[in-house]
Tab-separated table of C-alpha atoms and ligand atoms in Angstrom:
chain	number	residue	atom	x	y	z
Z	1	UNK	CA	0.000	0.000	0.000
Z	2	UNK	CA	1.440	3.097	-0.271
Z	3	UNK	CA	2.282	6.055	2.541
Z	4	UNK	CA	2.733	9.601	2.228
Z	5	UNK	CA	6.608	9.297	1.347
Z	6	UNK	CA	6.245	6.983	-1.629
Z	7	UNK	CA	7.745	7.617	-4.394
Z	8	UNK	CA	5.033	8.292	-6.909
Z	9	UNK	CA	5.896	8.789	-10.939
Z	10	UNK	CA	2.713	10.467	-12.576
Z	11	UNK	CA	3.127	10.263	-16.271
Z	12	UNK	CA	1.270	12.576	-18.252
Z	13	UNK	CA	1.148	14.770	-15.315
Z	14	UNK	CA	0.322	17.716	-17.818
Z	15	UNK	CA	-3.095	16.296	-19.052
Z	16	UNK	CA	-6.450	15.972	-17.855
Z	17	UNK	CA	-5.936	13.245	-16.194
Z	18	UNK	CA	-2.176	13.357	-14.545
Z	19	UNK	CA	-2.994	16.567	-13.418
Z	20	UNK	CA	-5.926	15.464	-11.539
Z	21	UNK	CA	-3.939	12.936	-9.900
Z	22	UNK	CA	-1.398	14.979	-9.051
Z	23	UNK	CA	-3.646	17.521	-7.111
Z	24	UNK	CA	-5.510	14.964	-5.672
Z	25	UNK	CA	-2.481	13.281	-4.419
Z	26	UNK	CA	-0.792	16.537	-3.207
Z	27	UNK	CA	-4.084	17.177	-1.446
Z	28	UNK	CA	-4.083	13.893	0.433
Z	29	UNK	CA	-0.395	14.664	1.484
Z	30	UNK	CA	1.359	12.602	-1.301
Z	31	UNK	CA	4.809	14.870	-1.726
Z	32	UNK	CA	7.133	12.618	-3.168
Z	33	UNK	CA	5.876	12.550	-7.219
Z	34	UNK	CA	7.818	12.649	-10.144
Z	35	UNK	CA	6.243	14.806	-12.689
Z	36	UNK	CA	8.771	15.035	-15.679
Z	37	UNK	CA	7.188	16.657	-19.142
Z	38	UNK	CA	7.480	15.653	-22.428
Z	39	UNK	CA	11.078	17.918	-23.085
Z	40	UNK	CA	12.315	16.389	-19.850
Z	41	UNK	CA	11.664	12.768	-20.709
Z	42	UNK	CA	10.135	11.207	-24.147
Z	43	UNK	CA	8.196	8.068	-23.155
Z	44	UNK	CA	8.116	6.750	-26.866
Z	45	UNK	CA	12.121	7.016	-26.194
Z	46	UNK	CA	13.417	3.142	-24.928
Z	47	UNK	CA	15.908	4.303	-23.638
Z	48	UNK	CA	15.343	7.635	-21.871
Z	49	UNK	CA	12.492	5.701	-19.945
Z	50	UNK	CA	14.603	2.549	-18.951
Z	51	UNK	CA	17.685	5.649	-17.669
Z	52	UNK	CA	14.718	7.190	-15.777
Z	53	UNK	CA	13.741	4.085	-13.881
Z	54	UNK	CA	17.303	3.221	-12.938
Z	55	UNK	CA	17.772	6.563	-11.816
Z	56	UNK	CA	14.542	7.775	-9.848
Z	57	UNK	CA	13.165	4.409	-8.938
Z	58	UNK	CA	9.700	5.099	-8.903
Z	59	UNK	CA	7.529	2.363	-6.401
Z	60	UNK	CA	4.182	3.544	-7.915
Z	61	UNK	CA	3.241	4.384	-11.676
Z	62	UNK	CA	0.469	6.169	-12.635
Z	63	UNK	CA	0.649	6.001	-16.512
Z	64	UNK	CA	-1.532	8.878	-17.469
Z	65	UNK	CA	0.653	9.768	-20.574
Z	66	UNK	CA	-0.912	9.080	-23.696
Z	67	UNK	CA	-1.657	10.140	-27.298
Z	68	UNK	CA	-5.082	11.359	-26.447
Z	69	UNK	CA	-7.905	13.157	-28.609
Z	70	UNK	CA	-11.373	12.414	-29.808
Z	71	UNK	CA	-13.439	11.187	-32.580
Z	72	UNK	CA	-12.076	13.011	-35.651
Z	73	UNK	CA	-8.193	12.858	-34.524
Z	74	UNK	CA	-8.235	9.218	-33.980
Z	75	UNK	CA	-9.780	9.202	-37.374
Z	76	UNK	CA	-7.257	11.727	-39.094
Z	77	UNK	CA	-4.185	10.382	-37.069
Z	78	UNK	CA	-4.086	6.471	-36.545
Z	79	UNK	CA	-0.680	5.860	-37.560
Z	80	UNK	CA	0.310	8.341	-34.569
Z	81	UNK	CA	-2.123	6.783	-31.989
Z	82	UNK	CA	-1.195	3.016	-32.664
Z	83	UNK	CA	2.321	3.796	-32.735
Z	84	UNK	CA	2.752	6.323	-29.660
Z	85	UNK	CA	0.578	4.707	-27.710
Z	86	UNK	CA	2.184	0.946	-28.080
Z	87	UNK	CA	5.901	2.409	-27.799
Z	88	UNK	CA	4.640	4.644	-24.107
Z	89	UNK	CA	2.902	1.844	-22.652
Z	90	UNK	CA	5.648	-0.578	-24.011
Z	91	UNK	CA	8.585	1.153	-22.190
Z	92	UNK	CA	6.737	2.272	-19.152
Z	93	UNK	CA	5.234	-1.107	-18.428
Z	94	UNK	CA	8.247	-2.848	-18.935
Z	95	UNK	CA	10.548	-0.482	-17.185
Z	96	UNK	CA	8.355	-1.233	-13.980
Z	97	UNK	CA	9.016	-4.423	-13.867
Z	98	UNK	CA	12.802	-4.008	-14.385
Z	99	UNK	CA	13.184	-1.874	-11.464
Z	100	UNK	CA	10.570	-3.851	-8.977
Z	101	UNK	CA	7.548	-1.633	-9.277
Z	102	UNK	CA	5.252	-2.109	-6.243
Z	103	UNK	CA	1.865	-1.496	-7.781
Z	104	UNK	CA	1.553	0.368	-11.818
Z	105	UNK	CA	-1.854	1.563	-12.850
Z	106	UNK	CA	-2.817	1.669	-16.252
Z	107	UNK	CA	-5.655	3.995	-18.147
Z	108	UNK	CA	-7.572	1.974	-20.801
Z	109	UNK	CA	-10.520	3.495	-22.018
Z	110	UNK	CA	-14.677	2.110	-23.338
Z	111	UNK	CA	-13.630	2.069	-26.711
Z	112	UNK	CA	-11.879	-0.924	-26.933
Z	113	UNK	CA	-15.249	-2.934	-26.121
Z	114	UNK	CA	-16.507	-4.325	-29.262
Z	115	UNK	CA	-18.201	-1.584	-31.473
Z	116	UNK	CA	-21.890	-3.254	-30.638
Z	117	UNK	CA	-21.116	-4.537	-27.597
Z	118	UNK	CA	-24.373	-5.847	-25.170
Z	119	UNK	CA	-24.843	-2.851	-23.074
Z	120	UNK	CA	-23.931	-1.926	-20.514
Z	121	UNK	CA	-20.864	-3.180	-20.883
Z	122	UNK	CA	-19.172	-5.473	-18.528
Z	123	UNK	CA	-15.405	-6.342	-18.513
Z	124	UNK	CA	-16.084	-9.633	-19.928
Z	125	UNK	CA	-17.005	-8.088	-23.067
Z	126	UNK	CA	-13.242	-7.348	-23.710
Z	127	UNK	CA	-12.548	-9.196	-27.547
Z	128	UNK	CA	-15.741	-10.391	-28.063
Z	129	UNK	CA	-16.475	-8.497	-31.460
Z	130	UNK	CA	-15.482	-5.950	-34.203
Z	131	UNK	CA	-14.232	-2.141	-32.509
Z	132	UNK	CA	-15.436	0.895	-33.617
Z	133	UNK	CA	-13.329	1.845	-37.231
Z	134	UNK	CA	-12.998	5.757	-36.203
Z	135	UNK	CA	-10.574	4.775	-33.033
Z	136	UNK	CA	-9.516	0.940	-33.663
Z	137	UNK	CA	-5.667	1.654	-33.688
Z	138	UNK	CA	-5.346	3.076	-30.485
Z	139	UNK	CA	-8.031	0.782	-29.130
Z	140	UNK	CA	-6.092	-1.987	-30.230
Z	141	UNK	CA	-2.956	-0.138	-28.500
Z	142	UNK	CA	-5.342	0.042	-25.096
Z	143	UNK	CA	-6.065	-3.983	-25.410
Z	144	UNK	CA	-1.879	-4.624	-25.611
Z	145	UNK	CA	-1.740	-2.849	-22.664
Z	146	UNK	CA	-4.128	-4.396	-20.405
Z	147	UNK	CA	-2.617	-7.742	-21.715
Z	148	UNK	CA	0.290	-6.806	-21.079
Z	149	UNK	CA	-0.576	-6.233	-17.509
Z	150	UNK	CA	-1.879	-9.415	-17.527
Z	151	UNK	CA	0.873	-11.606	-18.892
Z	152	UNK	CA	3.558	-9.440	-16.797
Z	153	UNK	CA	1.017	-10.604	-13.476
Z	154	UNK	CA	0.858	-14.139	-14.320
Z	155	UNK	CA	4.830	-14.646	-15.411
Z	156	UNK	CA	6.500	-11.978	-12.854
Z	157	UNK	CA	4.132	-11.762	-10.141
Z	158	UNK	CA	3.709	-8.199	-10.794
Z	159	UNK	CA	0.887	-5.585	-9.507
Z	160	UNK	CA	0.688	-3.990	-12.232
Z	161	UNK	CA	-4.203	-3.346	-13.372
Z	162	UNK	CA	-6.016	-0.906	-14.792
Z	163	UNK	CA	-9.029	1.082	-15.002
Z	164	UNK	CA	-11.539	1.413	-17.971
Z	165	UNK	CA	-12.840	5.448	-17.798
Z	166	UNK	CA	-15.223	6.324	-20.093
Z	167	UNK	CA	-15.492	9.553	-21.858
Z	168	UNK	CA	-13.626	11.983	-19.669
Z	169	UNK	CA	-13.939	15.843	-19.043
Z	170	UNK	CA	-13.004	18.743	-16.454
Z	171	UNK	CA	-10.381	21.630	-15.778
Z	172	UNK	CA	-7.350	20.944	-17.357
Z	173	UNK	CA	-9.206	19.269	-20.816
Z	174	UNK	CA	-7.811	19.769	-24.609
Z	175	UNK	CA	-10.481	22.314	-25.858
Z	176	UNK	CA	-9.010	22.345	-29.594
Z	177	UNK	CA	-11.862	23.030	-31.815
Z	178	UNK	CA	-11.018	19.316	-34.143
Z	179	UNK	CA	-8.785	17.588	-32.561
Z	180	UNK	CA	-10.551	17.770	-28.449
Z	181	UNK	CA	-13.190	15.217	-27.351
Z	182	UNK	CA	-16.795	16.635	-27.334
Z	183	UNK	CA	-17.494	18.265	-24.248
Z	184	UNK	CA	-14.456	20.354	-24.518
Z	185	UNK	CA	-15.161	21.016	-28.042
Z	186	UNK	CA	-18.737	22.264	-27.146
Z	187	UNK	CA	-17.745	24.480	-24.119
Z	188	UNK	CA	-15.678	26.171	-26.492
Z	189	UNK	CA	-17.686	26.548	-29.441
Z	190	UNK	CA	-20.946	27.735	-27.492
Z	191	UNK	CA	-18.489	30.352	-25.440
Z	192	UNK	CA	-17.433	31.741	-28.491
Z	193	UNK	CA	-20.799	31.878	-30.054
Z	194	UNK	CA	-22.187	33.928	-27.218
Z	195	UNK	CA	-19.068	36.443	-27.545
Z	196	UNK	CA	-19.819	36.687	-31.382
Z	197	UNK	CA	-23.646	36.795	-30.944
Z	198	UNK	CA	-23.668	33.812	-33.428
Z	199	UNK	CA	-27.343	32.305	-34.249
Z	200	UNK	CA	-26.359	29.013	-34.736
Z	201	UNK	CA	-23.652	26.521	-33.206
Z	202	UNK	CA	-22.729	23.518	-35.258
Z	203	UNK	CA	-23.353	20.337	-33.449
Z	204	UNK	CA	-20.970	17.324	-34.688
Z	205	UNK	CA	-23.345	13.443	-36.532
Z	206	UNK	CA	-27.160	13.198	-35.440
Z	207	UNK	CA	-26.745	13.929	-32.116
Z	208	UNK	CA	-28.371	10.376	-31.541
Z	209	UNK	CA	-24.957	8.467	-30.271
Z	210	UNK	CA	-25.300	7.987	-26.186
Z	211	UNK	CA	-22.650	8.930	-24.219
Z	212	UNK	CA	-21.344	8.632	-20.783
Z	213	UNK	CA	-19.247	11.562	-18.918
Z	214	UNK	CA	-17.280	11.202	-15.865
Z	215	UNK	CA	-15.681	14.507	-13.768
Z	216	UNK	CA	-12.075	13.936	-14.160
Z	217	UNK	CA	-11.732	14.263	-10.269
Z	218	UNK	CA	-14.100	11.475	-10.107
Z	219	UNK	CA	-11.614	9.491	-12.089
Z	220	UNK	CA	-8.329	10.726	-9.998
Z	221	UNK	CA	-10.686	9.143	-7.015
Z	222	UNK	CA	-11.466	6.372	-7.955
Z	223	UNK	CA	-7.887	5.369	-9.238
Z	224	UNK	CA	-6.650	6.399	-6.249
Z	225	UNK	CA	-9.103	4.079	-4.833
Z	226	UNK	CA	-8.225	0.775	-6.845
Z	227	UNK	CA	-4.783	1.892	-6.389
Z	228	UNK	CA	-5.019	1.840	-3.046
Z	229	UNK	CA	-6.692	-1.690	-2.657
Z	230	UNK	CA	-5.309	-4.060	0.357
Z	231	UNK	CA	-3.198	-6.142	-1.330
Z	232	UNK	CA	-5.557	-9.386	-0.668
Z	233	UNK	CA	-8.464	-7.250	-2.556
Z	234	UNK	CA	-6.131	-6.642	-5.134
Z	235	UNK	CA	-5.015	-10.263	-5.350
Z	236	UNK	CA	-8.857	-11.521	-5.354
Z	237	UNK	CA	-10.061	-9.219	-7.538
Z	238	UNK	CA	-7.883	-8.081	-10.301
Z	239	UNK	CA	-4.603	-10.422	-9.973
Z	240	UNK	CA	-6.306	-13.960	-10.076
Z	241	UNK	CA	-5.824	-14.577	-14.042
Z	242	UNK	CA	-8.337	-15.416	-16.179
Z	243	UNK	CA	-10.530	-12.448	-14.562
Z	244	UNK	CA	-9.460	-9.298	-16.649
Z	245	UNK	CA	-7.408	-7.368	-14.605
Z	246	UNK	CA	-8.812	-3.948	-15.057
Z	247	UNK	CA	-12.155	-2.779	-13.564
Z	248	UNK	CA	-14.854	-0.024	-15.312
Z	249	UNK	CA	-14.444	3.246	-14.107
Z	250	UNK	CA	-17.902	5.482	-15.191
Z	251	UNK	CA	-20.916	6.524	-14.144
Z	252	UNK	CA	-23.424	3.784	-15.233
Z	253	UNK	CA	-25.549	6.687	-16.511
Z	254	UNK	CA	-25.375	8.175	-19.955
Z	255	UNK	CA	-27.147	10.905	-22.370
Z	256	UNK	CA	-27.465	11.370	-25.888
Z	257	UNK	CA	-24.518	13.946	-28.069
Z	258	UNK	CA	-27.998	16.395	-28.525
Z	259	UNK	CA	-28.943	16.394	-24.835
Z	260	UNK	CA	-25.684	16.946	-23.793
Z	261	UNK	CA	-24.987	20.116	-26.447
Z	262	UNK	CA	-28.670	21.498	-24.763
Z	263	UNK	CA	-27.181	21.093	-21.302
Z	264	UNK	CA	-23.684	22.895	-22.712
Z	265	UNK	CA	-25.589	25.499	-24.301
Z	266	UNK	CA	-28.076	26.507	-21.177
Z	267	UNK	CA	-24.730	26.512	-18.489
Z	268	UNK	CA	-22.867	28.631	-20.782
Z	269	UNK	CA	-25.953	30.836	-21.929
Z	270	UNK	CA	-25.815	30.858	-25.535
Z	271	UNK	CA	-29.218	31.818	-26.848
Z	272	UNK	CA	-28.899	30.357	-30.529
Z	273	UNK	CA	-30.133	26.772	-31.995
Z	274	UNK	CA	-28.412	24.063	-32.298
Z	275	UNK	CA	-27.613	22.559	-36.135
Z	276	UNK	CA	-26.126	19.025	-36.640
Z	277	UNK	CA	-24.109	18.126	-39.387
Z	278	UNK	CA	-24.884	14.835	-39.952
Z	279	UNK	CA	-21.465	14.441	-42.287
Z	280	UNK	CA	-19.281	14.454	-39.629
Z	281	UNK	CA	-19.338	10.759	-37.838
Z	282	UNK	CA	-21.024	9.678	-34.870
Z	283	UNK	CA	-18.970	6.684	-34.151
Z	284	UNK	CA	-20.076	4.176	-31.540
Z	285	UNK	CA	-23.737	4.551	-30.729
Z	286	UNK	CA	-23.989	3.803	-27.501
Z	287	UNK	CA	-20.729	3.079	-25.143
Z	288	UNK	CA	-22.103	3.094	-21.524
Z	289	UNK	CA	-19.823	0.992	-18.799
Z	290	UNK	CA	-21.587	-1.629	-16.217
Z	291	UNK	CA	-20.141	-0.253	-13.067
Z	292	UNK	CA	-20.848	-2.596	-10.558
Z	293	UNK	CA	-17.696	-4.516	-10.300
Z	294	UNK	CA	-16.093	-1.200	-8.269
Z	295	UNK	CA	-19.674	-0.415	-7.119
Z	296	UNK	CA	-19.075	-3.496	-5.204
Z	297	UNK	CA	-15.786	-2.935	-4.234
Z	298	UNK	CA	-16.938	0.387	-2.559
Z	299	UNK	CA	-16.405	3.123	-4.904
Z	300	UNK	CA	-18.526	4.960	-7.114
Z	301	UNK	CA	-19.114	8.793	-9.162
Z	302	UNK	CA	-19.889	11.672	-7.207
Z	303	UNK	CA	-20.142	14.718	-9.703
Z	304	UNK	CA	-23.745	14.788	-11.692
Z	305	UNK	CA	-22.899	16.157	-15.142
Z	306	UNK	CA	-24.683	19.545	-15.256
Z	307	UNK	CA	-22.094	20.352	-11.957
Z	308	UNK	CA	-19.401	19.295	-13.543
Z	309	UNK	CA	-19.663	21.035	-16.769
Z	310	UNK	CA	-20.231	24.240	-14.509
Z	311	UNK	CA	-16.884	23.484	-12.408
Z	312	UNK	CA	-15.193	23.046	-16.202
Z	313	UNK	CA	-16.656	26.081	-17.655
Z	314	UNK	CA	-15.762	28.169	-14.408
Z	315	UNK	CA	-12.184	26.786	-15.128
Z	316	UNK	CA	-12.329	27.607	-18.519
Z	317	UNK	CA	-13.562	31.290	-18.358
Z	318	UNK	CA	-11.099	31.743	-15.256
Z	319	UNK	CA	-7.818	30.319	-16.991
Z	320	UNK	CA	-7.659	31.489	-20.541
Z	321	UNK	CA	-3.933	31.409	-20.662
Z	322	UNK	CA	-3.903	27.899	-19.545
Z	323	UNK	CA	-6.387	26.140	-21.906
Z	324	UNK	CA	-4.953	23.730	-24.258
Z	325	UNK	CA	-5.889	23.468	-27.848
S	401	NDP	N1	-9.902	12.046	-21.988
S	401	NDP	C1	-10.727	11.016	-22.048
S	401	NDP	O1	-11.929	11.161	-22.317
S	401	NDP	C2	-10.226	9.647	-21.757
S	401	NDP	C3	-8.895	9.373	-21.487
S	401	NDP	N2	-8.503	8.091	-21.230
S	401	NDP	C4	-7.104	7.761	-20.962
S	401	NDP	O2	-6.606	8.528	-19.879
S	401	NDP	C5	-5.222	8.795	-20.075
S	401	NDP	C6	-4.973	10.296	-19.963
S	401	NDP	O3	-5.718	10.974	-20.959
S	401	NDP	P1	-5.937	12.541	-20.925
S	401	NDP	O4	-5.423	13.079	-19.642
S	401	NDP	O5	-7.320	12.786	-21.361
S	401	NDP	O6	-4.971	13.004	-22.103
S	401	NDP	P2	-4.187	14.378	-22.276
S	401	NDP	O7	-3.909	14.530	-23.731
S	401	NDP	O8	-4.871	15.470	-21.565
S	401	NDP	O9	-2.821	14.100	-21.514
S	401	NDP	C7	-1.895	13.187	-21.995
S	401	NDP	C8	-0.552	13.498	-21.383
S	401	NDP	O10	0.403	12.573	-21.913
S	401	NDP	C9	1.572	13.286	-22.245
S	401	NDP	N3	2.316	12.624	-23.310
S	401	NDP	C10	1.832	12.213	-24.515
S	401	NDP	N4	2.834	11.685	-25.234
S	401	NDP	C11	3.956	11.765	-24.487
S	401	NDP	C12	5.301	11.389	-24.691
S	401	NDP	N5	5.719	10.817	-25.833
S	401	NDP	N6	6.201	11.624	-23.694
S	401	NDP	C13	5.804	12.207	-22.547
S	401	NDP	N7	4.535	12.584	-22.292
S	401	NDP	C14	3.630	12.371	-23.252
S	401	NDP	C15	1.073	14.644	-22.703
S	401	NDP	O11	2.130	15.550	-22.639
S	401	NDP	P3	2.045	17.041	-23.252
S	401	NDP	O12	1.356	17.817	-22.177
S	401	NDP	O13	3.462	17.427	-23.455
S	401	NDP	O14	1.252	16.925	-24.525
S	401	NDP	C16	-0.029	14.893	-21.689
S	401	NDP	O15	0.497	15.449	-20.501
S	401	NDP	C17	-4.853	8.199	-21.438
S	401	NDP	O16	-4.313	6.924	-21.263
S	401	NDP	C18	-6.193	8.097	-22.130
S	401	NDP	O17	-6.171	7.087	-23.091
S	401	NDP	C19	-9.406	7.062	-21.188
S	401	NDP	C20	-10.717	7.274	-21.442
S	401	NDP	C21	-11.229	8.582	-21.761
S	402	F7E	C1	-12.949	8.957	-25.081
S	402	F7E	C2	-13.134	8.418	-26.456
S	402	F7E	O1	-13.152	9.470	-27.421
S	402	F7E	C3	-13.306	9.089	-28.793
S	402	F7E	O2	-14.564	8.553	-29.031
S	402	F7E	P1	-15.936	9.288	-28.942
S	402	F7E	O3	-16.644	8.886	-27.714
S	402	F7E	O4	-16.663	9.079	-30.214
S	402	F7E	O5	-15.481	10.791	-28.719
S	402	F7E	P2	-15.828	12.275	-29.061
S	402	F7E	O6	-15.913	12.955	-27.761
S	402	F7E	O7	-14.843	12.847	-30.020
S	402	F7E	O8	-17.257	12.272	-29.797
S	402	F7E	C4	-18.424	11.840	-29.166
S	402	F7E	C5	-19.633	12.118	-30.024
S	402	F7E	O9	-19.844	13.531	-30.031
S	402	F7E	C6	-20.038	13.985	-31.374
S	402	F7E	N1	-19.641	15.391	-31.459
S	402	F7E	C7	-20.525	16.412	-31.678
S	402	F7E	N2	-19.878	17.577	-31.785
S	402	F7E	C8	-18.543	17.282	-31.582
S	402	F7E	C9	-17.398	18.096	-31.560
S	402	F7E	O10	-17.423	19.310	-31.752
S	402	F7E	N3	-16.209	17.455	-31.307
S	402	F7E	C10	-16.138	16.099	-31.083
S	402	F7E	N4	-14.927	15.545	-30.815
S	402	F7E	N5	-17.233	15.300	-31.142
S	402	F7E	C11	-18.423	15.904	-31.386
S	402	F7E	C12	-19.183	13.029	-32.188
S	402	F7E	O11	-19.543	13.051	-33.556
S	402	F7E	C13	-19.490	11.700	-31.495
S	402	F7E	O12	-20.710	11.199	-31.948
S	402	F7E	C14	-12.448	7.964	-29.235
S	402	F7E	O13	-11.956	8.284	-30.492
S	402	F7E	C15	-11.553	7.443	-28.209
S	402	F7E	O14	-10.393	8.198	-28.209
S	402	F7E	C16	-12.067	7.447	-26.826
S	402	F7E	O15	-11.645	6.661	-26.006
């Protein structure tokens, strides 16, 4: 388990995520993290991890660093989302074991459930049909890392699971008009409509695909929380190969792309309709998580969705020269 002094690396402590952990770990006392950035420390570079283990070795990873972005950059960049994501995961993971590890926590994600999966979706769903063609390379990337996990568990002993989030959002998001997920991508585009008095904002597909949203401090929680599981849990629960050693990480609740643009719209009061243009994609219908495996574990979402998109906008209007994208 660890204590306050434990030497904690965070990578990807710059995104939406790492950054989440690292205040939420800095708020529960947690002062010994490594938090290099990109120009400090390549992760897609072999070597520069494997120096960096030897050097600073970390006892807990937090592997947060990723080539990240939603629906029309996985479908404009794939080469750089199989590739970047394989080679990070790659050297961390294996760089863990090298230098004895304690505990490594991995961040898969719902899309690498089959593209029709039953819903909700429970773990066991993992390979049991086609993925969604708009973000199959880095799904496919995701799936090599939870089975790498696994096979490093069974053959080393390691402690090294994961946690599935679904579609994530809060201070500290990517709000790049193309390349950002959608919630971003709508806080933006409705903020700027207001300050140009625009009629109309342009709503990405039918607005028919279902969606579930989870406050990124939600997610820092509940990793922390699976993190944090006495090691018999652990053992019991996500360590006794052949059950999947990752656990959901959502809501269980989820809306549809048009509700959530009217929700978007009334919190940041833009007065204009909404218009969808149904030649952009829509990808996966429907992608909501079962959540009852860390429901019963003890752990589950605080933040309803209209509060958190507040919180982000708040953040958003409040730290212009910090927004990405
Ligand atoms: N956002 C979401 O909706 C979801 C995210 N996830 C997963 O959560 C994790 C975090 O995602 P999120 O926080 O949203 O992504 P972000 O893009 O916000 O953050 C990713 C971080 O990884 C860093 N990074 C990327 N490539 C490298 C590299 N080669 N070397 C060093 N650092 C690198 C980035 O650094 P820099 O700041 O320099 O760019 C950034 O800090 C990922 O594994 C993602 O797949 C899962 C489900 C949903
Ligand atoms: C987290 C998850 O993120 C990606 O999957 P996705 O869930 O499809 O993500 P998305 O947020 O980009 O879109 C959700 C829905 O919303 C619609 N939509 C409307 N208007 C905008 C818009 O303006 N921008 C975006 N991006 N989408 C829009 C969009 O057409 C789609 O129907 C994966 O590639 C994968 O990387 C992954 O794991």
């Amino acid at each position: 388990m660890m204590n306050k002094n434990s030497r904690i690396f965070v990578a990807g402590a710059r995104g939406l995520v790492g950054s989440a952990m690292v205040r939420r770990l800095r708020a529960e006392g947690y002062d010994n993290l490594l938090t290099p950035e990109r120009d400090q420390l390549d992760l897609t570079n072999q070597a520069a991890v494997r120096d960096f283990f030897h050097r600073e070795k970390p006892e807990y990873v937090i592997l947060a660093a990723a080539r990240v972005g939603g629906i029309h950059a996985n479908n404009t960049y794939p080469a750089e989302f199989i590739y970047q994501n394989l080679a990070i995961q790659n050297n961390v993971i294996h760089s863990a074991w090298e230098c004895g590890v304690e505990r490594l926590l991995f961040l898969g994600s719902s899309c690498i459930y089959p593209r029709l999966a039953p819903q909700p979706m429970r773990e066991e769903h993992l390979l049991t049909g086609s993925l969604e063609p708009t973000n199959e390379p880095y799904a496919i990337a995701k799936i090599a890392g939870l089975k790498m996990c696994e096979a490093y568990n069974r053959q080393y002993g390691t402690r090294f699971v994961a946690v599935m989030p679904t579609n994530l959002y809060g201070p500290g998001d990517n709000f790049h008009p193309e390349n950002s997920h959608v919630l971003p991508a709508l806080i933006r585009r409705f903020h700027e409509a207001k300050l140009a008095g625009a009629s109309e904002v342009v709503v990405w597909g039918s607005g028919k695909p279902m969606r579930e949203f989870l406050f990124v401090d939600d997610m820092a929680d509940g990793s922390l929380f699976v993190l944090n599981l006495p090691d018999e849990v652990l053992a019991e629960n996500l360590l006794s190969y052949p059950r999947p050693c990752f656990v959901n990480l959502g809501t269980g609740e989820d809306v549809s792309i048009r509700q959530l643009a009217e929700t978007v719209r009334e919190v940041v009061g833009f007065a204009g309709k909404l218009v969808f243009d149904t030649s952009k994609p829509d990808g996966t219908p429907r992608k909501l998580l079962e959540v009852s495996r860390l429901r019963e574990l003890g752990w589950r979402a605080r933040t309803p969705l209209r509060e958190g998109i507040e919180q982000t906008y708040r953040w958003f209007l409040d730290n212009a020269e910090r927004v990405r994208g």
